[in-house]
PDB file of C-alpha atoms in Angstrom:
ATOM      1  CA  UNK Z   1      -0.042   0.034   0.037  1.00 95.00           C
ATOM      2  CA  UNK Z   2       2.765   2.337   0.991  1.00 95.00           C
ATOM      3  CA  UNK Z   3       4.612   1.770  -2.322  1.00 96.00           C
ATOM      4  CA  UNK Z   4       1.961   1.185  -4.760  1.00 95.00           C
ATOM      5  CA  UNK Z   5      -1.076   3.285  -3.486  1.00 97.00           C
ATOM      6  CA  UNK Z   6       0.509   6.071  -1.274  1.00 97.00           C
ATOM      7  CA  UNK Z   7       3.597   6.213  -3.602  1.00 96.00           C
ATOM      8  CA  UNK Z   8       5.954   7.069  -0.475  1.00 98.00           C
ATOM      9  CA  UNK Z   9       9.472   8.132  -1.255  1.00 98.00           C
ATOM     10  CA  UNK Z  10      10.763   6.207   1.801  1.00 98.00           C
ATOM     11  CA  UNK Z  11      10.028   3.951   4.787  1.00 98.00           C
ATOM     12  CA  UNK Z  12      11.787   4.074   8.265  1.00 98.00           C
ATOM     13  CA  UNK Z  13      11.476   0.496   9.391  1.00 95.00           C
ATOM     14  CA  UNK Z  14      10.796  -2.179  10.103  1.00 95.00           C
ATOM     15  CA  UNK Z  15      12.388  -3.505  13.479  1.00 92.00           C
ATOM     16  CA  UNK Z  16      12.021  -7.062  13.128  1.00 90.00           C
ATOM     17  CA  UNK Z  17      14.362  -8.665  10.609  1.00 91.00           C
ATOM     18  CA  UNK Z  18      11.765 -10.949   9.197  1.00 90.00           C
ATOM     19  CA  UNK Z  19       9.434  -8.250   8.445  1.00 95.00           C
ATOM     20  CA  UNK Z  20      12.031  -6.028   6.693  1.00 97.00           C
ATOM     21  CA  UNK Z  21      13.209  -9.160   4.755  1.00 96.00           C
ATOM     22  CA  UNK Z  22       9.843  -9.269   3.107  1.00 96.00           C
ATOM     23  CA  UNK Z  23       9.148  -5.670   2.759  1.00 97.00           C
ATOM     24  CA  UNK Z  24      12.543  -4.709   1.240  1.00 98.00           C
ATOM     25  CA  UNK Z  25      11.713  -6.620  -2.042  1.00 97.00           C
ATOM     26  CA  UNK Z  26       8.497  -4.500  -2.338  1.00 98.00           C
ATOM     27  CA  UNK Z  27      10.659  -1.433  -1.835  1.00 98.00           C
ATOM     28  CA  UNK Z  28      13.189  -2.305  -4.170  1.00 98.00           C
ATOM     29  CA  UNK Z  29      10.885  -3.231  -6.917  1.00 97.00           C
ATOM     30  CA  UNK Z  30       9.035   0.135  -6.472  1.00 98.00           C
ATOM     31  CA  UNK Z  31      12.191   2.270  -5.897  1.00 98.00           C
ATOM     32  CA  UNK Z  32      11.311   3.184  -2.348  1.00 98.00           C
ATOM     33  CA  UNK Z  33      14.075   3.770   0.012  1.00 98.00           C
ATOM     34  CA  UNK Z  34      13.946   1.723   3.147  1.00 98.00           C
ATOM     35  CA  UNK Z  35      15.898   2.648   6.148  1.00 98.00           C
ATOM     36  CA  UNK Z  36      15.614   0.273   9.235  1.00 98.00           C
ATOM     37  CA  UNK Z  37      16.435   1.413  12.728  1.00 96.00           C
ATOM     38  CA  UNK Z  38      16.272  -2.043  14.191  1.00 94.00           C
ATOM     39  CA  UNK Z  39      16.655  -4.951  11.773  1.00 94.00           C
ATOM     40  CA  UNK Z  40      20.132  -6.376  12.584  1.00 90.00           C
ATOM     41  CA  UNK Z  41      20.257  -9.995  10.646  1.00 89.00           C
ATOM     42  CA  UNK Z  42      23.482 -10.301   8.868  1.00 88.00           C
ATOM     43  CA  UNK Z  43      21.196 -11.612   6.023  1.00 91.00           C
ATOM     44  CA  UNK Z  44      20.828  -8.094   4.712  1.00 95.00           C
ATOM     45  CA  UNK Z  45      24.500  -7.536   4.557  1.00 94.00           C
ATOM     46  CA  UNK Z  46      24.973 -11.011   2.529  1.00 93.00           C
ATOM     47  CA  UNK Z  47      21.975  -9.674   0.289  1.00 97.00           C
ATOM     48  CA  UNK Z  48      23.204  -6.411  -0.407  1.00 97.00           C
ATOM     49  CA  UNK Z  49      26.771  -7.767  -1.632  1.00 96.00           C
ATOM     50  CA  UNK Z  50      24.779  -9.826  -4.043  1.00 97.00           C
ATOM     51  CA  UNK Z  51      23.402  -6.611  -5.469  1.00 97.00           C
ATOM     52  CA  UNK Z  52      19.676  -7.405  -4.705  1.00 98.00           C
ATOM     53  CA  UNK Z  53      18.756  -4.098  -2.965  1.00 98.00           C
ATOM     54  CA  UNK Z  54      20.170  -1.936  -5.637  1.00 97.00           C
ATOM     55  CA  UNK Z  55      20.889   0.727  -2.838  1.00 97.00           C
ATOM     56  CA  UNK Z  56      17.537   0.923  -1.601  1.00 98.00           C
ATOM     57  CA  UNK Z  57      18.229  -0.345   1.692  1.00 98.00           C
ATOM     58  CA  UNK Z  58      20.138   0.945   4.707  1.00 98.00           C
ATOM     59  CA  UNK Z  59      20.020   0.619   8.499  1.00 97.00           C
ATOM     60  CA  UNK Z  60      21.018   2.923  11.414  1.00 97.00           C
ATOM     61  CA  UNK Z  61      21.379  -0.081  13.847  1.00 93.00           C
ATOM     62  CA  UNK Z  62      24.510  -2.205  13.462  1.00 90.00           C
ATOM     63  CA  UNK Z  63      24.313  -5.621  12.070  1.00 90.00           C
ATOM     64  CA  UNK Z  64      24.369  -8.681  14.347  1.00 84.00           C
ATOM     65  CA  UNK Z  65      27.807  -9.367  12.745  1.00 84.00           C
ATOM     66  CA  UNK Z  66      29.019  -6.826  14.942  1.00 87.00           C
ATOM     67  CA  UNK Z  67      26.708  -7.604  17.962  1.00 90.00           C
ATOM     68  CA  UNK Z  68      27.557 -11.132  18.035  1.00 93.00           C
ATOM     69  CA  UNK Z  69      31.233 -10.081  18.299  1.00 92.00           C
ATOM     70  CA  UNK Z  70      30.375  -8.076  21.196  1.00 93.00           C
ATOM     71  CA  UNK Z  71      28.381 -10.633  22.889  1.00 96.00           C
ATOM     72  CA  UNK Z  72      31.493 -12.914  22.422  1.00 96.00           C
ATOM     73  CA  UNK Z  73      33.708 -10.087  23.744  1.00 94.00           C
ATOM     74  CA  UNK Z  74      31.444  -9.858  27.044  1.00 96.00           C
ATOM     75  CA  UNK Z  75      31.425 -13.635  27.328  1.00 96.00           C
ATOM     76  CA  UNK Z  76      35.408 -13.527  27.199  1.00 95.00           C
ATOM     77  CA  UNK Z  77      35.509 -10.567  29.515  1.00 94.00           C
ATOM     78  CA  UNK Z  78      33.320 -12.490  32.169  1.00 95.00           C
ATOM     79  CA  UNK Z  79      35.824 -15.543  31.644  1.00 96.00           C
ATOM     80  CA  UNK Z  80      33.036 -17.943  30.347  1.00 97.00           C
ATOM     81  CA  UNK Z  81      34.715 -21.041  28.856  1.00 96.00           C
ATOM     82  CA  UNK Z  82      31.935 -23.334  27.829  1.00 97.00           C
ATOM     83  CA  UNK Z  83      28.785 -21.820  26.441  1.00 98.00           C
ATOM     84  CA  UNK Z  84      25.814 -23.442  25.024  1.00 98.00           C
ATOM     85  CA  UNK Z  85      23.494 -21.495  22.496  1.00 98.00           C
ATOM     86  CA  UNK Z  86      19.698 -21.539  21.871  1.00 98.00           C
ATOM     87  CA  UNK Z  87      18.025 -19.298  19.267  1.00 97.00           C
ATOM     88  CA  UNK Z  88      14.500 -18.424  17.727  1.00 95.00           C
ATOM     89  CA  UNK Z  89      14.525 -20.129  14.355  1.00 95.00           C
ATOM     90  CA  UNK Z  90      14.124 -17.027  12.013  1.00 90.00           C
ATOM     91  CA  UNK Z  91      16.667 -14.718  10.371  1.00 85.00           C
ATOM     92  CA  UNK Z  92      17.483 -13.029  13.497  1.00 88.00           C
ATOM     93  CA  UNK Z  93      18.115 -15.943  15.691  1.00 93.00           C
ATOM     94  CA  UNK Z  94      20.087 -18.154  13.292  1.00 93.00           C
ATOM     95  CA  UNK Z  95      22.072 -15.279  11.742  1.00 88.00           C
ATOM     96  CA  UNK Z  96      23.184 -14.011  15.199  1.00 92.00           C
ATOM     97  CA  UNK Z  97      23.692 -17.464  16.610  1.00 95.00           C
ATOM     98  CA  UNK Z  98      26.107 -18.426  13.701  1.00 94.00           C
ATOM     99  CA  UNK Z  99      27.998 -15.343  14.069  1.00 92.00           C
ATOM    100  CA  UNK Z 100      28.409 -15.767  17.708  1.00 96.00           C
ATOM    101  CA  UNK Z 101      29.702 -19.345  17.723  1.00 97.00           C
ATOM    102  CA  UNK Z 102      32.336 -18.216  15.221  1.00 95.00           C
ATOM    103  CA  UNK Z 103      33.313 -15.144  17.276  1.00 95.00           C
ATOM    104  CA  UNK Z 104      33.339 -16.963  20.492  1.00 96.00           C
ATOM    105  CA  UNK Z 105      35.685 -19.685  19.180  1.00 97.00           C
ATOM    106  CA  UNK Z 106      37.742 -17.097  17.445  1.00 96.00           C
ATOM    107  CA  UNK Z 107      38.483 -16.006  21.061  1.00 95.00           C
ATOM    108  CA  UNK Z 108      39.412 -19.485  22.210  1.00 96.00           C
ATOM    109  CA  UNK Z 109      35.969 -20.276  23.617  1.00 97.00           C
ATOM    110  CA  UNK Z 110      34.198 -23.663  23.558  1.00 97.00           C
ATOM    111  CA  UNK Z 111      30.576 -24.188  22.226  1.00 97.00           C
ATOM    112  CA  UNK Z 112      29.006 -26.954  24.102  1.00 96.00           C
ATOM    113  CA  UNK Z 113      26.897 -29.341  22.169  1.00 93.00           C
ATOM    114  CA  UNK Z 114      24.784 -28.516  19.008  1.00 92.00           C
ATOM    115  CA  UNK Z 115      23.181 -25.218  18.679  1.00 94.00           C
ATOM    116  CA  UNK Z 116      19.344 -25.466  19.702  1.00 97.00           C
ATOM    117  CA  UNK Z 117      16.932 -23.596  17.482  1.00 97.00           C
ATOM    118  CA  UNK Z 118      13.287 -23.474  18.251  1.00 96.00           C
ATOM    119  CA  UNK Z 119      10.075 -23.065  16.461  1.00 94.00           C
ATOM    120  CA  UNK Z 120       8.856 -19.408  16.953  1.00 91.00           C
ATOM    121  CA  UNK Z 121       5.371 -20.892  16.918  1.00 90.00           C
ATOM    122  CA  UNK Z 122       5.732 -23.558  19.576  1.00 86.00           C
ATOM    123  CA  UNK Z 123       3.506 -23.648  22.396  1.00 83.00           C
ATOM    124  CA  UNK Z 124       5.757 -25.580  24.874  1.00 91.00           C
ATOM    125  CA  UNK Z 125       9.692 -25.565  24.895  1.00 94.00           C
ATOM    126  CA  UNK Z 126      10.423 -28.244  27.728  1.00 96.00           C
ATOM    127  CA  UNK Z 127      12.693 -30.359  25.608  1.00 96.00           C
ATOM    128  CA  UNK Z 128      14.564 -27.474  24.016  1.00 96.00           C
ATOM    129  CA  UNK Z 129      15.329 -26.132  27.432  1.00 96.00           C
ATOM    130  CA  UNK Z 130      16.634 -29.452  28.572  1.00 96.00           C
ATOM    131  CA  UNK Z 131      18.758 -29.708  25.359  1.00 96.00           C
ATOM    132  CA  UNK Z 132      20.315 -26.400  26.071  1.00 97.00           C
ATOM    133  CA  UNK Z 133      21.569 -27.245  29.429  1.00 96.00           C
ATOM    134  CA  UNK Z 134      22.553 -30.992  28.794  1.00 94.00           C
ATOM    135  CA  UNK Z 135      26.312 -30.167  28.167  1.00 93.00           C
ATOM    136  CA  UNK Z 136      26.540 -28.457  31.567  1.00 94.00           C
ATOM    137  CA  UNK Z 137      27.695 -24.807  30.147  1.00 97.00           C
ATOM    138  CA  UNK Z 138      29.050 -22.081  32.145  1.00 95.00           C
ATOM    139  CA  UNK Z 139      26.576 -19.768  30.354  1.00 98.00           C
ATOM    140  CA  UNK Z 140      23.938 -19.905  27.842  1.00 98.00           C
ATOM    141  CA  UNK Z 141      23.807 -17.437  24.824  1.00 98.00           C
ATOM    142  CA  UNK Z 142      20.196 -17.117  24.001  1.00 98.00           C
ATOM    143  CA  UNK Z 143      19.057 -15.277  21.093  1.00 97.00           C
ATOM    144  CA  UNK Z 144      15.486 -14.922  21.625  1.00 95.00           C
ATOM    145  CA  UNK Z 145      12.182 -13.033  21.028  1.00 92.00           C
ATOM    146  CA  UNK Z 146      10.143 -11.853  24.232  1.00 92.00           C
ATOM    147  CA  UNK Z 147       7.020 -13.984  23.939  1.00 92.00           C
ATOM    148  CA  UNK Z 148       8.708 -17.352  23.154  1.00 93.00           C
ATOM    149  CA  UNK Z 149      11.959 -16.731  24.797  1.00 95.00           C
ATOM    150  CA  UNK Z 150      10.224 -16.180  28.227  1.00 96.00           C
ATOM    151  CA  UNK Z 151       8.452 -19.600  27.825  1.00 95.00           C
ATOM    152  CA  UNK Z 152      11.775 -21.127  27.191  1.00 96.00           C
ATOM    153  CA  UNK Z 153      13.677 -19.585  30.071  1.00 97.00           C
ATOM    154  CA  UNK Z 154      10.814 -20.110  32.494  1.00 96.00           C
ATOM    155  CA  UNK Z 155      10.656 -23.929  31.550  1.00 96.00           C
ATOM    156  CA  UNK Z 156      14.337 -24.172  32.306  1.00 97.00           C
ATOM    157  CA  UNK Z 157      13.989 -22.740  35.682  1.00 97.00           C
ATOM    158  CA  UNK Z 158      10.885 -24.980  36.598  1.00 96.00           C
ATOM    159  CA  UNK Z 159      13.120 -28.199  35.377  1.00 96.00           C
ATOM    160  CA  UNK Z 160      15.703 -26.874  37.783  1.00 96.00           C
ATOM    161  CA  UNK Z 161      18.208 -26.650  34.759  1.00 96.00           C
ATOM    162  CA  UNK Z 162      19.494 -22.924  35.010  1.00 94.00           C
ATOM    163  CA  UNK Z 163      20.921 -22.995  38.624  1.00 93.00           C
ATOM    164  CA  UNK Z 164      24.283 -21.391  38.691  1.00 93.00           C
ATOM    165  CA  UNK Z 165      24.262 -20.626  34.665  1.00 97.00           C
ATOM    166  CA  UNK Z 166      24.396 -17.134  33.496  1.00 98.00           C
ATOM    167  CA  UNK Z 167      22.379 -16.092  30.502  1.00 98.00           C
ATOM    168  CA  UNK Z 168      24.007 -13.944  27.661  1.00 98.00           C
ATOM    169  CA  UNK Z 169      21.089 -12.130  26.063  1.00 98.00           C
ATOM    170  CA  UNK Z 170      20.787  -9.674  23.234  1.00 95.00           C
ATOM    171  CA  UNK Z 171      18.470  -6.768  21.939  1.00 91.00           C
ATOM    172  CA  UNK Z 172      15.538  -8.780  21.105  1.00 90.00           C
ATOM    173  CA  UNK Z 173      14.629  -9.339  24.734  1.00 95.00           C
ATOM    174  CA  UNK Z 174      15.688  -5.966  26.041  1.00 94.00           C
ATOM    175  CA  UNK Z 175      12.575  -4.839  27.695  1.00 92.00           C
ATOM    176  CA  UNK Z 176      10.886  -4.627  31.204  1.00 92.00           C
ATOM    177  CA  UNK Z 177       8.045  -6.812  29.784  1.00 93.00           C
ATOM    178  CA  UNK Z 178      10.219  -9.625  28.888  1.00 96.00           C
ATOM    179  CA  UNK Z 179      11.599  -9.740  32.425  1.00 96.00           C
ATOM    180  CA  UNK Z 180       7.853  -9.863  33.831  1.00 96.00           C
ATOM    181  CA  UNK Z 181       6.948 -12.547  31.225  1.00 96.00           C
ATOM    182  CA  UNK Z 182       9.742 -14.653  32.430  1.00 97.00           C
ATOM    183  CA  UNK Z 183       8.422 -14.303  35.934  1.00 96.00           C
ATOM    184  CA  UNK Z 184       9.862 -14.354  39.645  1.00 96.00           C
ATOM    185  CA  UNK Z 185      10.908 -17.016  42.251  1.00 95.00           C
ATOM    186  CA  UNK Z 186       8.833 -17.951  45.264  1.00 95.00           C
ATOM    187  CA  UNK Z 187      10.935 -15.201  47.329  1.00 94.00           C
ATOM    188  CA  UNK Z 188      10.075 -12.560  44.691  1.00 95.00           C
ATOM    189  CA  UNK Z 189      13.259 -12.289  42.774  1.00 96.00           C
ATOM    190  CA  UNK Z 190      13.631 -12.364  39.035  1.00 97.00           C
ATOM    191  CA  UNK Z 191      14.024 -15.756  37.737  1.00 97.00           C
ATOM    192  CA  UNK Z 192      16.766 -14.583  35.340  1.00 98.00           C
ATOM    193  CA  UNK Z 193      18.603 -12.146  37.954  1.00 97.00           C
ATOM    194  CA  UNK Z 194      22.204 -11.616  36.906  1.00 97.00           C
ATOM    195  CA  UNK Z 195      21.593 -12.138  33.368  1.00 98.00           C
ATOM    196  CA  UNK Z 196      23.858 -10.089  31.026  1.00 98.00           C
ATOM    197  CA  UNK Z 197      22.982  -8.646  27.637  1.00 97.00           C
ATOM    198  CA  UNK Z 198      24.046  -6.444  24.614  1.00 95.00           C
ATOM    199  CA  UNK Z 199      22.167  -3.841  23.003  1.00 92.00           C
ATOM    200  CA  UNK Z 200      23.100  -1.183  20.311  1.00 89.00           C
ATOM    201  CA  UNK Z 201      24.227   1.936  22.258  1.00 85.00           C
ATOM    202  CA  UNK Z 202      23.765   5.306  21.476  1.00 87.00           C
ATOM    203  CA  UNK Z 203      26.616   7.570  21.818  1.00 87.00           C
ATOM    204  CA  UNK Z 204      26.438  10.007  18.879  1.00 91.00           C
ATOM    205  CA  UNK Z 205      27.379  13.666  19.020  1.00 94.00           C
ATOM    206  CA  UNK Z 206      23.739  14.594  18.643  1.00 96.00           C
ATOM    207  CA  UNK Z 207      22.378  12.506  21.497  1.00 96.00           C
ATOM    208  CA  UNK Z 208      22.535  15.136  24.346  1.00 95.00           C
ATOM    209  CA  UNK Z 209      20.437  17.720  22.215  1.00 96.00           C
ATOM    210  CA  UNK Z 210      18.147  14.835  20.996  1.00 97.00           C
ATOM    211  CA  UNK Z 211      17.588  13.638  24.675  1.00 96.00           C
ATOM    212  CA  UNK Z 212      16.668  17.097  25.498  1.00 96.00           C
ATOM    213  CA  UNK Z 213      14.100  17.337  22.748  1.00 96.00           C
ATOM    214  CA  UNK Z 214      12.664  14.066  23.521  1.00 97.00           C
ATOM    215  CA  UNK Z 215      12.139  14.938  26.962  1.00 96.00           C
ATOM    216  CA  UNK Z 216      10.450  18.028  26.044  1.00 96.00           C
ATOM    217  CA  UNK Z 217       8.133  16.800  23.401  1.00 96.00           C
ATOM    218  CA  UNK Z 218       7.518  13.139  24.753  1.00 96.00           C
ATOM    219  CA  UNK Z 219       8.375  12.981  28.596  1.00 93.00           C
ATOM    220  CA  UNK Z 220       9.248   9.346  28.622  1.00 90.00           C
ATOM    221  CA  UNK Z 221      12.252   7.487  28.778  1.00 87.00           C
ATOM    222  CA  UNK Z 222      14.581   7.330  25.983  1.00 90.00           C
ATOM    223  CA  UNK Z 223      14.643   3.558  25.343  1.00 87.00           C
ATOM    224  CA  UNK Z 224      16.764   1.497  22.920  1.00 86.00           C
ATOM    225  CA  UNK Z 225      16.501   2.297  19.239  1.00 92.00           C
ATOM    226  CA  UNK Z 226      14.879   5.499  19.774  1.00 95.00           C
ATOM    227  CA  UNK Z 227      17.957   7.298  18.413  1.00 96.00           C
ATOM    228  CA  UNK Z 228      18.351   5.086  15.768  1.00 96.00           C
ATOM    229  CA  UNK Z 229      14.834   5.628  14.643  1.00 97.00           C
ATOM    230  CA  UNK Z 230      15.635   9.508  14.737  1.00 98.00           C
ATOM    231  CA  UNK Z 231      18.737   9.212  12.586  1.00 98.00           C
ATOM    232  CA  UNK Z 232      16.875   7.185   9.993  1.00 98.00           C
ATOM    233  CA  UNK Z 233      14.469   9.604   9.407  1.00 98.00           C
ATOM    234  CA  UNK Z 234      16.788  12.645   9.433  1.00 98.00           C
ATOM    235  CA  UNK Z 235      19.116  10.910   6.979  1.00 98.00           C
ATOM    236  CA  UNK Z 236      16.186  10.447   4.445  1.00 98.00           C
ATOM    237  CA  UNK Z 237      15.153  13.993   5.045  1.00 98.00           C
ATOM    238  CA  UNK Z 238      18.694  15.247   4.293  1.00 98.00           C
ATOM    239  CA  UNK Z 239      19.272  12.987   1.314  1.00 98.00           C
ATOM    240  CA  UNK Z 240      15.937  13.958  -0.275  1.00 98.00           C
ATOM    241  CA  UNK Z 241      16.885  17.629   0.180  1.00 98.00           C
ATOM    242  CA  UNK Z 242      20.683  16.904  -1.228  1.00 98.00           C
ATOM    243  CA  UNK Z 243      18.956  15.478  -4.355  1.00 98.00           C
ATOM    244  CA  UNK Z 244      16.426  18.083  -4.734  1.00 96.00           C
ATOM    245  CA  UNK Z 245      13.793  15.390  -5.324  1.00 95.00           C
ATOM    246  CA  UNK Z 246      11.632  13.728  -2.747  1.00 94.00           C
ATOM    247  CA  UNK Z 247      11.893  10.480  -4.471  1.00 98.00           C
ATOM    248  CA  UNK Z 248      13.173   6.943  -3.586  1.00 98.00           C
ATOM    249  CA  UNK Z 249      15.561   7.504  -6.351  1.00 98.00           C
ATOM    250  CA  UNK Z 250      16.574  10.761  -5.234  1.00 98.00           C
ATOM    251  CA  UNK Z 251      17.137   9.599  -1.523  1.00 98.00           C
ATOM    252  CA  UNK Z 252      19.007   6.601  -2.483  1.00 98.00           C
ATOM    253  CA  UNK Z 253      21.472   8.742  -4.762  1.00 98.00           C
ATOM    254  CA  UNK Z 254      22.220  11.088  -1.811  1.00 98.00           C
ATOM    255  CA  UNK Z 255      21.983   9.100   1.363  1.00 98.00           C
ATOM    256  CA  UNK Z 256      25.467   7.865   1.663  1.00 97.00           C
ATOM    257  CA  UNK Z 257      26.825  11.176   0.743  1.00 97.00           C
ATOM    258  CA  UNK Z 258      24.969  13.310   3.483  1.00 98.00           C
ATOM    259  CA  UNK Z 259      25.790  10.206   5.833  1.00 97.00           C
ATOM    260  CA  UNK Z 260      29.549  10.292   5.309  1.00 95.00           C
ATOM    261  CA  UNK Z 261      32.656  12.062   5.124  1.00 92.00           C
ATOM    262  CA  UNK Z 262      33.692  14.441   3.406  1.00 94.00           C
ATOM    263  CA  UNK Z 263      31.283  17.317   4.119  1.00 96.00           C
ATOM    264  CA  UNK Z 264      30.693  19.814   6.971  1.00 97.00           C
ATOM    265  CA  UNK Z 265      30.151  17.783  10.284  1.00 97.00           C
ATOM    266  CA  UNK Z 266      26.613  18.724  11.582  1.00 97.00           C
ATOM    267  CA  UNK Z 267      24.430  17.257  14.330  1.00 97.00           C
ATOM    268  CA  UNK Z 268      21.469  19.608  13.989  1.00 97.00           C
ATOM    269  CA  UNK Z 269      18.948  18.363  11.326  1.00 96.00           C
ATOM    270  CA  UNK Z 270      17.652  21.815  10.514  1.00 97.00           C
ATOM    271  CA  UNK Z 271      21.211  23.261  10.276  1.00 98.00           C
ATOM    272  CA  UNK Z 272      21.990  20.392   7.855  1.00 98.00           C
ATOM    273  CA  UNK Z 273      19.073  21.419   5.683  1.00 98.00           C
ATOM    274  CA  UNK Z 274      20.240  25.068   5.746  1.00 98.00           C
ATOM    275  CA  UNK Z 275      23.834  23.911   4.444  1.00 98.00           C
ATOM    276  CA  UNK Z 276      22.576  21.716   1.917  1.00 98.00           C
ATOM    277  CA  UNK Z 277      20.251  24.612   0.548  1.00 97.00           C
ATOM    278  CA  UNK Z 278      23.478  27.001   0.370  1.00 97.00           C
ATOM    279  CA  UNK Z 279      25.071  24.504  -1.735  1.00 97.00           C
ATOM    280  CA  UNK Z 280      27.474  22.768   0.902  1.00 97.00           C
ATOM    281  CA  UNK Z 281      28.416  19.030   1.433  1.00 97.00           C
ATOM    282  CA  UNK Z 282      27.505  17.623   4.948  1.00 98.00           C
ATOM    283  CA  UNK Z 283      28.531  14.586   7.047  1.00 97.00           C
ATOM    284  CA  UNK Z 284      25.584  14.089   9.554  1.00 97.00           C
ATOM    285  CA  UNK Z 285      26.502  12.998  12.880  1.00 97.00           C
ATOM    286  CA  UNK Z 286      23.672  11.206  14.476  1.00 97.00           C
ATOM    287  CA  UNK Z 287      22.162  10.667  17.845  1.00 97.00           C
ATOM    288  CA  UNK Z 288      22.767   6.840  17.882  1.00 95.00           C
ATOM    289  CA  UNK Z 289      26.353   7.343  16.470  1.00 92.00           C
ATOM    290  CA  UNK Z 290      28.203   8.618  13.692  1.00 92.00           C
ATOM    291  CA  UNK Z 291      26.003   6.879  11.054  1.00 95.00           C
ATOM    292  CA  UNK Z 292      28.713   6.235   8.810  1.00 93.00           C
ATOM    293  CA  UNK Z 293      26.807   4.050   6.350  1.00 95.00           C
ATOM    294  CA  UNK Z 294      28.771   1.679   4.084  1.00 93.00           C
ATOM    295  CA  UNK Z 295      27.901   0.409   0.345  1.00 94.00           C
ATOM    296  CA  UNK Z 296      25.989  -2.569   1.935  1.00 96.00           C
ATOM    297  CA  UNK Z 297      23.826  -0.089   3.915  1.00 97.00           C
ATOM    298  CA  UNK Z 298      25.514  -0.909   7.187  1.00 95.00           C
ATOM    299  CA  UNK Z 299      26.903   0.938  10.299  1.00 91.00           C
ATOM    300  CA  UNK Z 300      29.233  -0.609  12.917  1.00 77.00           C
ATOM    301  CA  UNK Z 301      28.071   1.066  16.075  1.00 76.00           C
ATOM    302  CA  UNK Z 302      28.804   0.370  19.854  1.00 78.00           C
ATOM    303  CA  UNK Z 303      27.123  -1.674  22.568  1.00 89.00           C
ATOM    304  CA  UNK Z 304      25.764  -1.147  25.837  1.00 92.00           C
ATOM    305  CA  UNK Z 305      26.073  -4.015  28.465  1.00 96.00           C
ATOM    306  CA  UNK Z 306      22.888  -4.695  30.443  1.00 97.00           C
ATOM    307  CA  UNK Z 307      22.209  -6.766  33.341  1.00 98.00           C
ATOM    308  CA  UNK Z 308      18.965  -7.961  35.094  1.00 98.00           C
ATOM    309  CA  UNK Z 309      18.629  -7.232  38.811  1.00 97.00           C
ATOM    310  CA  UNK Z 310      17.247  -9.156  41.506  1.00 96.00           C
ATOM    311  CA  UNK Z 311      14.115  -7.220  41.534  1.00 96.00           C
ATOM    312  CA  UNK Z 312      13.732  -7.638  37.783  1.00 95.00           C
ATOM    313  CA  UNK Z 313      15.021  -4.050  36.928  1.00 95.00           C
ATOM    314  CA  UNK Z 314      17.301  -3.595  33.794  1.00 95.00           C
ATOM    315  CA  UNK Z 315      20.366  -1.484  34.255  1.00 94.00           C
ATOM    316  CA  UNK Z 316      23.287  -0.462  31.946  1.00 93.00           C
ATOM    317  CA  UNK Z 317      26.391  -1.315  33.622  1.00 95.00           C
ATOM    318  CA  UNK Z 318      29.048  -1.275  30.839  1.00 94.00           C
ATOM    319  CA  UNK Z 319      30.011  -0.725  27.227  1.00 89.00           C
ATOM    320  CA  UNK Z 320      31.851  -3.110  24.812  1.00 89.00           C
ATOM    321  CA  UNK Z 321      33.247  -2.425  21.395  1.00 79.00           C
ATOM    322  CA  UNK Z 322      33.192  -5.374  19.050  1.00 78.00           C
ATOM    323  CA  UNK Z 323      36.175  -4.239  17.177  1.00 68.00           C
ATOM    324  CA  UNK Z 324      38.321  -2.631  20.183  1.00 62.00           C
ATOM    325  CA  UNK Z 325      37.798  -5.338  22.843  1.00 65.00           C
ATOM    326  CA  UNK Z 326      39.831  -8.172  21.328  1.00 62.00           C
TER     327      UNK Z 326
END
């Protein structure tokens, strides 16, 4: 509808990689620019390298090629030696899991048993939970979505499998709702207290000003991916202005140019528009990060490390760099 009826020039989205994977074909066919703030599957990089997108795809959230390395770096930092993996069986889960296994092995770690992949439509996950812990791992790298992932982790607890084992989680379950869905012990503590996870961080030059704007206009907590969403929107706006054409072709032709050097560095979207109108080249520095987008539509990014408290609250406790922390 957006492409063929509304004739939009660009779309911000989707978050889920499985949704973006289906939608991007429609976008490319209709020459609509698509910029995702949250789809992180490595599949998009592979497809871009094959020339499937013709430049009509980009993302402001870094691909799991990097987040998997960040999670492996976190596992090494925590001195875990033997890790098992469990993943939701879709583009996001399997892509992340495969990249994590490689990255952890490259760091000298050991993967226990075969990867466990579960059906996103499964009603019960008791046998899958049992398989995850069969090799007595130090930690479990769990690449999940909240609804089914909570069922799996609750089952592991109820079967008495997860005592003394740390979960390593990802952005797919970084939410208070997920922690509530997993549940609490009889004494009121979170079942997964102590679990650690990674999520694309926001450390861009524009973050402070954007946070001030967000608080003034919205008044709610600035949660994960909101800065990435903002940057995706601003980049398309600036690219349309730079091409002097509010079309998919126009945005595609200029989005890498406004996102990368050379050009005058700018963090304010309105100033960026003014500079473009005066004939100057710009290099937009976003709220999520530098948003330097490569030919595959990817950014590198940095990652926050978060932890689940005994009371079920989430707290960012550290940062990890997939490239530097080796």
